[in-house]
Short mmCIF file of C-alpha atoms in Angstrom, two decimals:
data_model
loop_
_atom_site.label_atom_id
_atom_site.label_comp_id
_atom_site.label_asym_id
_atom_site.label_seq_id
_atom_site.Cartn_x
_atom_site.Cartn_y
_atom_site.Cartn_z
CA MET A 1 10.03 44.66 -3.29
CA ARG A 2 8.38 41.64 -4.90
CA THR A 3 10.13 39.33 -2.42
CA ALA A 4 8.93 41.41 0.50
CA ARG A 5 5.35 41.20 -0.78
CA SER A 6 5.68 37.45 -1.22
CA LEU A 7 6.99 37.05 2.30
CA ALA A 8 4.23 39.26 3.70
CA LEU A 9 1.59 37.26 1.79
CA ALA A 10 3.06 33.99 3.05
CA ALA A 11 3.05 35.28 6.62
CA ILE A 12 -0.58 36.39 6.31
CA LEU A 13 -1.60 32.97 4.94
CA VAL A 14 0.21 31.15 7.72
CA LEU A 15 -1.17 33.38 10.44
CA SER A 16 -4.68 33.43 9.00
CA GLY A 17 -5.09 29.68 9.29
CA ALA A 18 -4.77 28.79 5.61
CA GLY A 19 -2.18 26.21 6.62
CA SER A 20 -4.65 24.73 9.11
CA ALA A 21 -7.32 24.61 6.43
CA GLN A 22 -4.99 22.69 4.16
CA LEU A 23 -4.18 20.26 6.95
CA LEU A 24 -7.90 19.79 7.62
CA VAL A 25 -8.51 19.05 3.94
CA GLU A 26 -5.67 16.51 3.95
CA VAL A 27 -6.95 14.87 7.12
CA ALA A 28 -10.47 14.65 5.66
CA LEU A 29 -9.24 13.49 2.25
CA ALA A 30 -7.01 10.65 3.48
CA PRO A 31 -9.85 8.65 5.08
CA ALA A 32 -12.11 9.36 2.12
CA ILE A 33 -9.54 7.90 -0.25
CA ALA A 34 -8.68 5.06 2.09
CA SER A 35 -12.33 4.08 2.50
CA GLN A 36 -12.25 2.98 -1.12
CA LEU A 37 -9.07 0.95 -0.64
CA PHE A 38 -10.35 -2.13 1.13
CA PRO A 39 -11.60 -4.79 0.29
CA PRO A 40 -8.91 -5.75 -0.16
CA MET A 41 -6.92 -2.70 -1.25
CA SER A 42 -6.61 -0.84 -4.50
CA PHE A 43 -4.37 1.78 -5.95
CA PRO A 44 -5.35 4.40 -8.53
CA ALA A 45 -5.95 3.11 -12.05
CA SER A 46 -2.69 4.63 -13.27
CA SER A 47 -0.63 2.62 -10.78
CA MET A 48 1.50 -0.47 -11.27
CA ARG A 49 -1.38 -2.93 -11.06
CA ALA A 50 -0.78 -6.11 -13.00
CA VAL A 51 -3.61 -7.67 -15.00
CA GLY A 52 -3.93 -10.66 -17.28
CA SER A 53 -3.32 -14.37 -17.13
CA GLY A 54 0.14 -13.98 -15.57
CA THR A 55 -1.39 -12.75 -12.34
CA GLU A 56 -2.96 -16.16 -11.71
CA ALA A 57 0.48 -17.77 -11.91
CA ILE A 58 1.84 -15.28 -9.38
CA ILE A 59 -1.10 -15.85 -7.02
CA ALA A 60 -0.52 -19.61 -7.26
CA ARG A 61 2.98 -19.07 -5.84
CA VAL A 62 1.54 -17.82 -2.53
CA PRO A 63 1.32 -20.56 0.11
CA ASP A 64 -2.33 -21.13 1.13
CA ALA A 65 -3.56 -18.85 -1.69
CA ALA A 66 -6.93 -20.64 -1.59
CA ALA A 67 -7.61 -19.19 1.87
CA TRP A 68 -7.62 -15.66 0.43
CA THR A 69 -9.83 -13.84 -2.08
CA GLY A 70 -10.06 -10.54 -3.91
CA TRP A 71 -6.47 -10.70 -5.09
CA GLU A 72 -4.78 -7.63 -6.48
CA VAL A 73 -1.29 -7.91 -7.97
CA TYR A 74 1.18 -5.05 -8.40
CA THR A 75 4.65 -4.99 -9.88
CA ALA A 76 7.61 -2.63 -10.02
CA THR A 77 10.96 -3.05 -11.73
CA GLY A 78 14.24 -1.20 -11.82
CA PHE A 79 14.41 1.96 -9.74
CA ALA A 80 10.72 1.69 -8.80
CA ALA A 81 11.43 -1.64 -7.06
CA SER A 82 13.75 0.18 -4.66
CA LEU A 83 10.66 1.99 -3.37
CA GLU A 84 9.48 -1.21 -1.64
CA PRO A 85 9.28 0.42 1.82
CA ALA A 86 7.03 3.15 0.41
CA PHE A 87 4.70 0.62 -1.22
CA VAL A 88 4.47 -1.38 2.01
CA TYR A 89 3.81 1.82 3.95
CA ASP A 90 1.01 2.80 1.55
CA VAL A 91 -0.73 -0.55 1.94
CA GLU A 92 -0.27 -0.59 5.71
CA ARG A 93 -1.50 2.99 6.08
CA GLY A 94 -4.62 2.24 4.05
CA LEU A 95 -5.35 -0.80 6.16
CA LEU A 96 -4.72 1.10 9.40
CA VAL A 97 -7.32 3.66 8.35
CA GLU A 98 -9.73 0.76 7.85
CA GLY A 99 -9.03 -0.50 11.38
CA PHE A 100 -6.56 -3.27 10.51
CA PHE A 101 -3.39 -3.79 12.50
CA ARG A 102 -0.29 -5.81 11.69
CA GLU A 103 -0.66 -9.26 13.22
CA SER A 104 2.42 -11.07 11.90
CA THR A 105 5.32 -10.76 9.49
CA THR A 106 7.43 -13.60 8.14
CA THR A 107 10.23 -13.52 5.59
CA ASN A 108 11.72 -16.50 3.76
CA ASP A 109 14.34 -16.89 1.04
CA MET A 110 13.15 -19.19 -1.73
CA GLY A 111 15.38 -19.88 -4.71
CA GLY A 112 17.00 -16.46 -4.87
CA GLU A 113 13.79 -14.61 -4.06
CA ARG A 114 12.76 -13.02 -0.79
CA HIS A 115 9.13 -13.74 0.12
CA THR A 116 7.58 -11.57 2.84
CA ARG A 117 4.14 -12.29 4.22
CA VAL A 118 2.37 -9.66 6.32
CA VAL A 119 -1.02 -10.48 7.86
CA PHE A 120 -3.29 -7.75 9.19
CA THR A 121 -6.42 -8.16 11.30
CA ASP A 122 -9.28 -6.03 12.55
CA GLY A 123 -10.46 -8.69 14.99
CA THR A 124 -12.95 -10.32 12.62
CA GLN A 125 -11.35 -10.09 9.17
CA GLN A 126 -7.82 -10.51 7.91
CA ALA A 127 -5.89 -8.93 5.06
CA LEU A 128 -2.71 -10.23 3.46
CA LEU A 129 0.20 -8.37 1.93
CA TYR A 130 2.58 -10.74 0.17
CA LEU A 131 5.82 -9.47 -1.38
CA ILE A 132 8.15 -11.29 -3.75
CA ARG A 133 11.51 -9.58 -4.30
CA SER A 134 14.05 -10.80 -6.84
CA GLY A 135 16.93 -8.47 -7.66
CA ARG A 136 15.45 -5.34 -9.22
CA GLU A 137 11.96 -6.81 -9.53
CA LEU A 138 9.23 -6.53 -6.94
CA VAL A 139 5.76 -8.04 -6.94
CA TRP A 140 3.29 -7.44 -4.15
CA LEU A 141 -0.12 -8.97 -3.72
CA VAL A 142 -2.99 -7.90 -1.51
CA ALA A 143 -5.99 -10.04 -0.56
CA ARG A 144 -8.56 -10.57 2.17
CA ASN A 145 -9.53 -13.78 3.92
CA ARG A 146 -12.47 -15.83 2.72
#
């Protein structure tokens, strides 16, 4: 009897538009969150953001780092590093909401590391996503042009 009530309640919610209301909230919430993400891009405070003097050394490893500003550095190790496609998708989605589109992508192997550079543009500004992958370690940097 309890299962039948649950199914009936679920059917009423679906048919009444509660699902549409949730979708509307999600559609309205995504741009609201994303509007805080650029410049250049930021993740919630509880994320994998790297801080401290080591970040400057990582930024210095990026070719033409002086052409970019507002650096943010993130890191993931172990299993979390295998989520690289999800991290890239999150950054790209946030930039797409801001009106940026992928302009170019280049990947190079440097001393056992894979360096991937993704440049986004909105026609007047550019944003950079730079990834450094070494084994089970991943570092990604986000910046905007000067």
